[in-house]
Tab-separated table of C-alpha atoms in Angstrom:
chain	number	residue	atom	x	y	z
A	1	UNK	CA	0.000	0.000	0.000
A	2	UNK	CA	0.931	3.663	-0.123
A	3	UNK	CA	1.895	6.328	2.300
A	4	UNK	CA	-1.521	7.923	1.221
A	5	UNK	CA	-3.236	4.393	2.075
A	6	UNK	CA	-1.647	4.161	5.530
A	7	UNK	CA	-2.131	7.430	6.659
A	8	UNK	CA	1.160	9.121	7.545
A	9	UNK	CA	1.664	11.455	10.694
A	10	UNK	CA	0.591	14.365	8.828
A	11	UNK	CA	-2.043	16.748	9.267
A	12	UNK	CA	-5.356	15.770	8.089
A	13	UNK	CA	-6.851	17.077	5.041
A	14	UNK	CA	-9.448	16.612	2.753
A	15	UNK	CA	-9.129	13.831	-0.115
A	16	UNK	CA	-8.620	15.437	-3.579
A	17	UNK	CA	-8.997	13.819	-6.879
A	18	UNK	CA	-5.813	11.829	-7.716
A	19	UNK	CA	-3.994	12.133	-10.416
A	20	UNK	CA	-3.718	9.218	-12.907
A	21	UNK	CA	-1.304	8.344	-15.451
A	22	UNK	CA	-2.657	6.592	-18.283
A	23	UNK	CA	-1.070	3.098	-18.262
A	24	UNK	CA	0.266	1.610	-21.267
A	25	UNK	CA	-1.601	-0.746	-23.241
A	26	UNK	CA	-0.800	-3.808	-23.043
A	27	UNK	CA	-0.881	-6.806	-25.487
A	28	UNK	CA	-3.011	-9.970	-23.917
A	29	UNK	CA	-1.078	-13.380	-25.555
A	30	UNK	CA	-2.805	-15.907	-23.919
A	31	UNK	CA	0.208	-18.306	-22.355
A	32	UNK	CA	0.919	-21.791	-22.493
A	33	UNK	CA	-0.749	-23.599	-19.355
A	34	UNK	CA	-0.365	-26.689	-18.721
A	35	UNK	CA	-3.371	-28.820	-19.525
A	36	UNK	CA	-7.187	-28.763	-17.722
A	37	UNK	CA	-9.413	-31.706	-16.531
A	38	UNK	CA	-12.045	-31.455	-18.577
A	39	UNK	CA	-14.470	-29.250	-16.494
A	40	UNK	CA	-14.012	-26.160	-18.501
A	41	UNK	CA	-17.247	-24.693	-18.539
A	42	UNK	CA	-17.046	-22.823	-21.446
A	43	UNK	CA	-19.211	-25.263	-23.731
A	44	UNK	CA	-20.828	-26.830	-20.807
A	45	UNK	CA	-22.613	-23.480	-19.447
A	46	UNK	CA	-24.400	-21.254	-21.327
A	47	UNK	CA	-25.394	-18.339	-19.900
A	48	UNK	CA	-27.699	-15.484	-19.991
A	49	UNK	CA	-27.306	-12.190	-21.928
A	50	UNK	CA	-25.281	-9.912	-19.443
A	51	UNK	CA	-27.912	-7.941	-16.652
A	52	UNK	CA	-26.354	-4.609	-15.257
A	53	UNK	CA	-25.205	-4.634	-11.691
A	54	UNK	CA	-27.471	-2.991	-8.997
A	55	UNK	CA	-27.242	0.206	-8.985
A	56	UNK	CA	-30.621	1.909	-8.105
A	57	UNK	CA	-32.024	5.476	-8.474
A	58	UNK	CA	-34.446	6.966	-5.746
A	59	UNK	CA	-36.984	4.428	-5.382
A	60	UNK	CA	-39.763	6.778	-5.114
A	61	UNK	CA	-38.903	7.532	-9.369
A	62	UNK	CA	-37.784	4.651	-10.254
A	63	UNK	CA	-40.561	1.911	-9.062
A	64	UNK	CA	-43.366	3.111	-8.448
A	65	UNK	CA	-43.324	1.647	-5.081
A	66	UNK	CA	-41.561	-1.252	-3.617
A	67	UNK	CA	-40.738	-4.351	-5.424
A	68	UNK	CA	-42.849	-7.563	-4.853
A	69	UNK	CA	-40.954	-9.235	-1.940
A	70	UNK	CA	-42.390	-12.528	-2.463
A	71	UNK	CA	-40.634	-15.306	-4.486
A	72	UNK	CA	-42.969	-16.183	-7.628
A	73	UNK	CA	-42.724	-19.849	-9.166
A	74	UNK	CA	-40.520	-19.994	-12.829
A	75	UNK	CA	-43.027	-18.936	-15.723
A	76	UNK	CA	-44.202	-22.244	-17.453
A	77	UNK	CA	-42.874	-21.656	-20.921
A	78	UNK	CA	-39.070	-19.820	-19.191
A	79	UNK	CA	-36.901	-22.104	-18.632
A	80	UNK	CA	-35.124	-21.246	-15.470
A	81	UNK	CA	-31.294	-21.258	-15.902
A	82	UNK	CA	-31.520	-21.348	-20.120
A	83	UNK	CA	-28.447	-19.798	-20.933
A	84	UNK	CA	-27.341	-19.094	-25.451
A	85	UNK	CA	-24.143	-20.485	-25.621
A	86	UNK	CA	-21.109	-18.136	-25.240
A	87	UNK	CA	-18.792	-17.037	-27.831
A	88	UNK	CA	-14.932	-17.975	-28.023
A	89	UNK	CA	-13.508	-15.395	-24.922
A	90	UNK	CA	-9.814	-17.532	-24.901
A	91	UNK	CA	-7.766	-14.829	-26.512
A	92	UNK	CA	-9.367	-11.561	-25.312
A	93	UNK	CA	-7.250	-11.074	-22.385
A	94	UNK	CA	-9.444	-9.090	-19.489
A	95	UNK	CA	-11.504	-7.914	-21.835
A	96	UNK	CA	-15.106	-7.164	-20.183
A	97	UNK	CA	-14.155	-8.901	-17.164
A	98	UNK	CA	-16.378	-6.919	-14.399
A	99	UNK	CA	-16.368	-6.661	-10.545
A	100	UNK	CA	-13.208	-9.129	-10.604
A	101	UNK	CA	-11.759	-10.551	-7.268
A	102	UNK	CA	-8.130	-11.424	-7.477
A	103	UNK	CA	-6.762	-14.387	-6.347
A	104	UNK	CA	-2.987	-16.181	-6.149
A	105	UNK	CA	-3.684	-19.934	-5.975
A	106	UNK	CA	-1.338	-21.334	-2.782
A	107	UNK	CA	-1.154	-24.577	-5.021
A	108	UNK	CA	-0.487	-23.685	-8.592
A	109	UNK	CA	1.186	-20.419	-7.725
A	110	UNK	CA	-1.129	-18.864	-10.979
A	111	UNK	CA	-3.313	-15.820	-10.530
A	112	UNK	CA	-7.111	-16.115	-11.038
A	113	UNK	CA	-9.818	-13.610	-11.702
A	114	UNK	CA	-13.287	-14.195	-10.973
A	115	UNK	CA	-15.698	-11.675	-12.530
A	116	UNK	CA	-19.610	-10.927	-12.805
A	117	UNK	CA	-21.119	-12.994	-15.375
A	118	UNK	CA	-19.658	-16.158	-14.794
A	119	UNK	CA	-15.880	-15.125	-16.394
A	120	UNK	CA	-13.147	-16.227	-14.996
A	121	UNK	CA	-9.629	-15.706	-16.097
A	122	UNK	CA	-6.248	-17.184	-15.425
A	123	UNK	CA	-2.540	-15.352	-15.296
A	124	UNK	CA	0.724	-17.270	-14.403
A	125	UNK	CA	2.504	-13.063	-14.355
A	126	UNK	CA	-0.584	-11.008	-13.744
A	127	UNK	CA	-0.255	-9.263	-17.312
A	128	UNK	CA	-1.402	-12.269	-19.877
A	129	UNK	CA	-4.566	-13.759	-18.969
A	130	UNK	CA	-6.722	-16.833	-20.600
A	131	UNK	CA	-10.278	-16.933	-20.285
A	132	UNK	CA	-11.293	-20.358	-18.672
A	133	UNK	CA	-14.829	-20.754	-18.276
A	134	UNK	CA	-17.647	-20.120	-16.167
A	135	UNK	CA	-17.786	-21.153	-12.194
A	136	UNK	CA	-20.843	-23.546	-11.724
A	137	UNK	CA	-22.969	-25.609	-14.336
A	138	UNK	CA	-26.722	-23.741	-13.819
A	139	UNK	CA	-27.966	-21.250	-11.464
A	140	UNK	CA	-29.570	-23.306	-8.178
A	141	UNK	CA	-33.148	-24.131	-8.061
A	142	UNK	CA	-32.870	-22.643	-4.668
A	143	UNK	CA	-31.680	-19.850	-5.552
A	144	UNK	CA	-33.518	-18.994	-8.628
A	145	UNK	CA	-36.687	-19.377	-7.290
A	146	UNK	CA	-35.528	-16.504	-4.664
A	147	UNK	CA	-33.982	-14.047	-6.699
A	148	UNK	CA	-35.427	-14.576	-10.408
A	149	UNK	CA	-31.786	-13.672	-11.093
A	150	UNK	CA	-30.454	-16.305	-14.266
A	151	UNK	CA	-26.819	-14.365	-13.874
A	152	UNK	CA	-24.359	-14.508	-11.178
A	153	UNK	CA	-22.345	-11.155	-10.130
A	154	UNK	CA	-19.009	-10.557	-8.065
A	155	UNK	CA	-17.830	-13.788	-7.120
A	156	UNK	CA	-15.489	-13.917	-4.159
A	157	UNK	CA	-13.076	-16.992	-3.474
A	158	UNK	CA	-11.116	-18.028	-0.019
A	159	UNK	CA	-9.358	-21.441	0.249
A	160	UNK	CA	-10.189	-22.982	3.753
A	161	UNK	CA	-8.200	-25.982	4.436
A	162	UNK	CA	-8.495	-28.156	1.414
A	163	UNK	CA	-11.962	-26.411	-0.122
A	164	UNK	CA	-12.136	-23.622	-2.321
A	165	UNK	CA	-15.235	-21.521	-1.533
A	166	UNK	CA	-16.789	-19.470	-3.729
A	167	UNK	CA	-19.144	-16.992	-2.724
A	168	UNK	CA	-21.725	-15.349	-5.324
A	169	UNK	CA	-24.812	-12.977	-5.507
A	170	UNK	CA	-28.064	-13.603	-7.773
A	171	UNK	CA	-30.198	-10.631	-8.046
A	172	UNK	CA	-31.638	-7.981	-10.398
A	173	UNK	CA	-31.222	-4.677	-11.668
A	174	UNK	CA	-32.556	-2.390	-8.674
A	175	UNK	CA	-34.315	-4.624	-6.116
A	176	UNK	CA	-33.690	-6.069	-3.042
A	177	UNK	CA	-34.767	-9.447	-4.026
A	178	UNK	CA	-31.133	-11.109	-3.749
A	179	UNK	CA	-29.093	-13.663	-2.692
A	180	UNK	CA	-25.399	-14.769	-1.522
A	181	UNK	CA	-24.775	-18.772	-2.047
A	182	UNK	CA	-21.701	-20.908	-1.589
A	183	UNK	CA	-20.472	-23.299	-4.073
A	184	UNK	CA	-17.245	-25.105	-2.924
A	185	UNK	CA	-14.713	-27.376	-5.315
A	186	UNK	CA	-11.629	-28.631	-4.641
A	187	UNK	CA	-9.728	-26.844	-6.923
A	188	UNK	CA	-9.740	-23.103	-8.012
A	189	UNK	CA	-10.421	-23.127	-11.728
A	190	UNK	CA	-13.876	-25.293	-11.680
A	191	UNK	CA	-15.739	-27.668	-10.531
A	192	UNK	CA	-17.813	-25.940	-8.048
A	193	UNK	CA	-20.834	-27.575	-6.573
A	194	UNK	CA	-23.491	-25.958	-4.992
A	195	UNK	CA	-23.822	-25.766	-0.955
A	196	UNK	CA	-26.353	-23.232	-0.017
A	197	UNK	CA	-27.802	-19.617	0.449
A	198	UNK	CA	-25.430	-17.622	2.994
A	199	UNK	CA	-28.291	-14.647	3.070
A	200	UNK	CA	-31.369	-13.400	1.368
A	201	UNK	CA	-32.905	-10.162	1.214
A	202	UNK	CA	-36.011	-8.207	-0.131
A	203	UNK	CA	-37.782	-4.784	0.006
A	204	UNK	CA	-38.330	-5.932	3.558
A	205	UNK	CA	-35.067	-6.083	4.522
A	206	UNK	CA	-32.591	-3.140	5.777
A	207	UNK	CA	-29.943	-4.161	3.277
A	208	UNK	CA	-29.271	-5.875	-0.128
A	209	UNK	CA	-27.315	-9.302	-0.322
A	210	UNK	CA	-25.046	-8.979	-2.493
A	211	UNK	CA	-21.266	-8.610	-3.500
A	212	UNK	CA	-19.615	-10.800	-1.177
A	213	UNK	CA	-16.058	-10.479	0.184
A	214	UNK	CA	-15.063	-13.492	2.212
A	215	UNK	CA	-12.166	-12.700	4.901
A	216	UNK	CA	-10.362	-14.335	7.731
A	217	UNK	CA	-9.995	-12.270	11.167
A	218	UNK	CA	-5.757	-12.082	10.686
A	219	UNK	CA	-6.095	-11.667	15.074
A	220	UNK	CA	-8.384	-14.536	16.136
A	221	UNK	CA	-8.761	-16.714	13.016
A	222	UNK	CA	-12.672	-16.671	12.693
A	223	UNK	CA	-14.572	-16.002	9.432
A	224	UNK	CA	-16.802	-13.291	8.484
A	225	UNK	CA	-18.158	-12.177	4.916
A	226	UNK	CA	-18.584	-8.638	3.959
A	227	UNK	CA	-21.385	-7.796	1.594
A	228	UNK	CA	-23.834	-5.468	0.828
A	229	UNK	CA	-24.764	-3.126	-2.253
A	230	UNK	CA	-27.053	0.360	-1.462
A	231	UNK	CA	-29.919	0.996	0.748
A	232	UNK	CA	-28.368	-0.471	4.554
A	233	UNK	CA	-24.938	-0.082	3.257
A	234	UNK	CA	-21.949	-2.421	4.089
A	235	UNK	CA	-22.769	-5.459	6.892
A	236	UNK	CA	-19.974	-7.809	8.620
A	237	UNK	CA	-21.749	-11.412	8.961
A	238	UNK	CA	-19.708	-14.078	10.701
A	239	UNK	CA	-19.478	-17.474	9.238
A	240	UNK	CA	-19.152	-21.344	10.234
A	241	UNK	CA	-15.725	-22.194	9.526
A	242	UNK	CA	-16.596	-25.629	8.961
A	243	UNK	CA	-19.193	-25.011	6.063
A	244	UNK	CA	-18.985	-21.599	5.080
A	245	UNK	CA	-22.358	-20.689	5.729
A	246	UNK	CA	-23.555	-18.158	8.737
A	247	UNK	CA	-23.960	-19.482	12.000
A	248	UNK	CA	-27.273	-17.860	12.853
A	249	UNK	CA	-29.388	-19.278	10.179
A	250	UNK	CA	-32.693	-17.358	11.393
A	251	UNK	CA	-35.193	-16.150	8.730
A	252	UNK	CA	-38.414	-14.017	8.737
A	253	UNK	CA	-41.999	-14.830	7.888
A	254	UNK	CA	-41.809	-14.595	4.756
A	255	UNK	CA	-38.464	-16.565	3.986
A	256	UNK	CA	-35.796	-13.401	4.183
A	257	UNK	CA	-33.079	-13.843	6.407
A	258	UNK	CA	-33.572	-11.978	9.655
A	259	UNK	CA	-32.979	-8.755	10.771
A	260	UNK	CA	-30.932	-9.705	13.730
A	261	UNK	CA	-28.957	-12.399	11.257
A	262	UNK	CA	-27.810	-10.133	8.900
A	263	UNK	CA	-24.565	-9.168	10.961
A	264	UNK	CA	-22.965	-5.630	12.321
A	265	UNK	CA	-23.018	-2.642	10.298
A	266	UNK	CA	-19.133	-1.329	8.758
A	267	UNK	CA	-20.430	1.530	6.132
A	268	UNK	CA	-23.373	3.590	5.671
A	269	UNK	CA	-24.151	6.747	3.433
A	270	UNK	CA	-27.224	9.317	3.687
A	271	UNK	CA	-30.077	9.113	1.650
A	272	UNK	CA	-29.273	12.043	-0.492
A	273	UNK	CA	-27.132	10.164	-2.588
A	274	UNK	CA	-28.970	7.175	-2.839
A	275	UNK	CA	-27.409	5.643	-0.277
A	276	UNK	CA	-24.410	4.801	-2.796
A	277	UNK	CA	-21.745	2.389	-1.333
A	278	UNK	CA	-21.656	-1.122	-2.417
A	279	UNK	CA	-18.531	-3.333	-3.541
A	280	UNK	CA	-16.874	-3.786	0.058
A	281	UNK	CA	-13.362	-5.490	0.019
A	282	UNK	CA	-11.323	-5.992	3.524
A	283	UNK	CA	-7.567	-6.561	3.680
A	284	UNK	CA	-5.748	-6.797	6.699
A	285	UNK	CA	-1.901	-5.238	7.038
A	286	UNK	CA	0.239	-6.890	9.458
A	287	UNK	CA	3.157	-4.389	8.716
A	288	UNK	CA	0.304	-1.498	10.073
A	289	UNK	CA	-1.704	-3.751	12.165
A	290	UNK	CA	-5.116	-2.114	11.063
A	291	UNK	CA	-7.789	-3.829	9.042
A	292	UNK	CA	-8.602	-1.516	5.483
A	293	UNK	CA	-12.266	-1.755	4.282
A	294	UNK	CA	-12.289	-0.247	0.153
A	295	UNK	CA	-15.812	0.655	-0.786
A	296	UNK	CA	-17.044	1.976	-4.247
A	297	UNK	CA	-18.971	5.251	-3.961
A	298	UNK	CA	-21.959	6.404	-6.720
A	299	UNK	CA	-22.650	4.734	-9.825
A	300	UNK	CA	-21.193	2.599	-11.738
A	301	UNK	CA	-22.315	4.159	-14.684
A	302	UNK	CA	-20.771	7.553	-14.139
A	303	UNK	CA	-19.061	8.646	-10.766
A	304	UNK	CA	-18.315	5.667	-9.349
A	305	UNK	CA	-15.144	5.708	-7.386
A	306	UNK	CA	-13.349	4.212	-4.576
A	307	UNK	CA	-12.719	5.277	-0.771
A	308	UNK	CA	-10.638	3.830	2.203
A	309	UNK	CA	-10.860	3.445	5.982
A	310	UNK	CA	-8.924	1.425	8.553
A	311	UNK	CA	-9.908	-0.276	11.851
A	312	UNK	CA	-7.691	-2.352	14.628
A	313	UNK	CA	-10.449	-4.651	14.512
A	314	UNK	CA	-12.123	-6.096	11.140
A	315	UNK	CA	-16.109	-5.333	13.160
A	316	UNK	CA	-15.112	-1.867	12.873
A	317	UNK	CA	-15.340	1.019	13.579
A	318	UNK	CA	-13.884	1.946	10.200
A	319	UNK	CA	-12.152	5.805	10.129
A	320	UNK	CA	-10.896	7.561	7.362
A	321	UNK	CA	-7.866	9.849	7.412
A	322	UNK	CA	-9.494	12.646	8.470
A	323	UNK	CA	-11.105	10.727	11.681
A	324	UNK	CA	-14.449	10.696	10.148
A	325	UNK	CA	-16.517	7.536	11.173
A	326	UNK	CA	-17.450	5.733	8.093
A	327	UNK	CA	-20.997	5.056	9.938
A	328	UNK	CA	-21.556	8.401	10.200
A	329	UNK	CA	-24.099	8.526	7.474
A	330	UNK	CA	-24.207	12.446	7.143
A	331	UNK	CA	-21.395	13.125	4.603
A	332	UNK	CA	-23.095	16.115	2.928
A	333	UNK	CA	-20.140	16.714	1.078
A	334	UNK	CA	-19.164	13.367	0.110
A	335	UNK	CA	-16.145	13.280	1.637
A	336	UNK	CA	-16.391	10.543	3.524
A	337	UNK	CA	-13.274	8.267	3.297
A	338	UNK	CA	-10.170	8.639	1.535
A	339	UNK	CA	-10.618	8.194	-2.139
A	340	UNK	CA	-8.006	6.457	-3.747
A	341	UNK	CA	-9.293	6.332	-7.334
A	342	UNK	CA	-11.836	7.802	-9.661
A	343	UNK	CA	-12.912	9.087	-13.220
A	344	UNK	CA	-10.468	11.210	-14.827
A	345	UNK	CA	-9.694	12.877	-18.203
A	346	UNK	CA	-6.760	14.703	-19.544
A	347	UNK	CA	-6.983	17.154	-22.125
A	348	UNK	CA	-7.463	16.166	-25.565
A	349	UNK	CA	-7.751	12.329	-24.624
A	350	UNK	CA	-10.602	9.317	-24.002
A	351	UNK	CA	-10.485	9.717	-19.969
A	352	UNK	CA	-10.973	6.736	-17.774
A	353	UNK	CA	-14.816	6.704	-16.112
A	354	UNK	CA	-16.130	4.663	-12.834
A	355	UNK	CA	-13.437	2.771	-11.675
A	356	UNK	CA	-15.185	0.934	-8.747
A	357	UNK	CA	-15.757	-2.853	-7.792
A	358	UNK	CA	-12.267	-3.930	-6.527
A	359	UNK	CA	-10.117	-6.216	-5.229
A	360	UNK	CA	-7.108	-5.966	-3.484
A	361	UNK	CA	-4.127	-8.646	-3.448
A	362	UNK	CA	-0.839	-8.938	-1.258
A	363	UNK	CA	1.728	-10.839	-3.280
A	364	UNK	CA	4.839	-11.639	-1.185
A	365	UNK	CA	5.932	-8.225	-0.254
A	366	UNK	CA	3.921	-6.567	-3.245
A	367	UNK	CA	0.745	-4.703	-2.657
């Protein structure tokens, strides 16, 4: 991380837009890897016509009132997880890979990236990727019949013991009718089976499920998920180390998960602005000893960008630079954590716009 990142003894001030240098492009040769079992879903999963990602207006323009909050069977003649087949993505580098969580497989020693739409994406150097194939075979019965959702967004992996679990949201553009599920394998690049829902939400519920981020407590070892997209902002919910689901499995009356199940608040933001922070990611620095929560603030279609805050413990409280709580949930001037990235444009050039859903990865001594 930076000296910006870790807050040096300096007097506080207010975050500024950064200043960007346009990186060089870079030519994506897919490499030479070594042979895959044959699980590569590529041919074996079709999938749905990319959805966009949640990111809702004021709800009193854009619905009309609040979304029905009550799963409704699969229309007779729609099948439920049909999915057109996909075309040929081996040689396209990172091309339209979205939301992606980077990973460095302890095993293989290659990097991974697992992105929205089923895409995931394999490195042995970080710079030429291969497109591999999708993550599991159909969306789960389960699951569907919750969400409606045939996609799958911002998939999350952490390797506990021997299992790879994957955590992934099912939802749809501007509800609350979502989902987080786990799908474990016992390998990174496929295979993934279904194991359950981790949480469900819907316009009865104080926050949105999903956009996972799976972490380990560095201190005490125990396993939480971070997750949340809008509306309630950012929750903390503490998981079963031995499956990967939550411990307190308690839902509502009408199938949601409960309020009191949905774990401890990290970020919130005022209704003004939509309530705009989704895309959590937590990292935890044992040259600093502080836990660093990166959120994406505003939309992803235009002024989304991404803001920092560090806690001694990963429950929070999280505090920006300037000793601003990030639950303070006034922020009239949105400056509210310490942004670290955003749209740009130079003069007389294309301009980068809404960088936002992250991932952060600590390679050796590399940041």
């Amino acid at each position: 991380m930076n000296d910006r990142i870790l807050y040096p003894n300096e007097p506080p001030r207010q975050p500024a837009m950064p200043q960007f240098r346009r990186p060089p492009q870079v030519e994506m040769t897919p490499p030479d890897f070594p042979a895959l079992p044959d699980n590569d879903a590529s041919e074996k999963n079709p999938r749905p016509q990319p959805q966009p990602k949640h990111m809702p207006v004021k709800p009193e323009a854009h619905y009309g009132g609040e979304p029905h909050h009550t799963p409704l069977p699969p229309h007779p003649n729609h099948p439920p997880h049909g999915r057109p087949p996909r075309p040929d993505m081996s040689s396209r580098g990172l091309w339209g890979a979205h939301d992606p969580a980077i990973y460095r497989d302890p095993v293989s020693g290659d990097y991974f990236a697992y992105c929205t739409h089923q895409n995931v994406y394999r490195s042995p150097d970080l710079v030429s990727w291969r497109y591999i194939g999708g993550i599991i075979d159909e969306t789960p019965d389960e699951v569907f019949a919750w969400s409606h959702g045939h996609d799958l967004w911002a998939p999350d992996i952490i390797k506990v013991g021997d299992e790879y679990r994957m955590y992934c949201s099912s939802s749809s553009f501007g509800v609350r009718e979502s989902c987080i599920y786990l799908a474990v394998s016992d390998r990174p690049d496929g295979g993934f089976k279904y194991r359950g829902i981790v949480v469900k939400t819907n316009s009865n519920s104080p926050v949105n499920a999903i956009d996972a981020n799976p972490v380990t407590d560095a201190k005490s070892g125990r396993q939480y998920m971070a997750y949340g997209s809008f509306w309630g902002g950012i929750r903390l919910l503490e998981l079963n180390p031995e499956t990967g689901l939550p411990f307190d499995k308690t839902e509502a009356e009408d199938g949601r998960t409960a309020d009191s199940a949905l774990g401890v608040p990290l970020v919130t933001r005022p209704e003004y602005c939509d309530r705009a922070v989704e895309g959590a990611y937590i990292v935890y620095n044992p040259d600093t000893d502080y836990y660093y929560i990166f959120v994406s603030y505003g939309s992803l279609s235009n002024d989304y960008n991404i803001r920092v805050a560090r806690s001694r413990d990963i429950t929070g409280p999280y505090i920006d630079r300037n000793g601003r709580s990030m639950l303070a949930g006034t922020d009239g001037e949105s400056n509210t954590g310490f942004m670290v990235m955003a749209g740009y444009e130079f003069e007389n050039s294309e301009g980068w716009m809404a960088p936002g859903h992250k991932s952060v990865l600590r390679d050796g001594d590399d940041w």
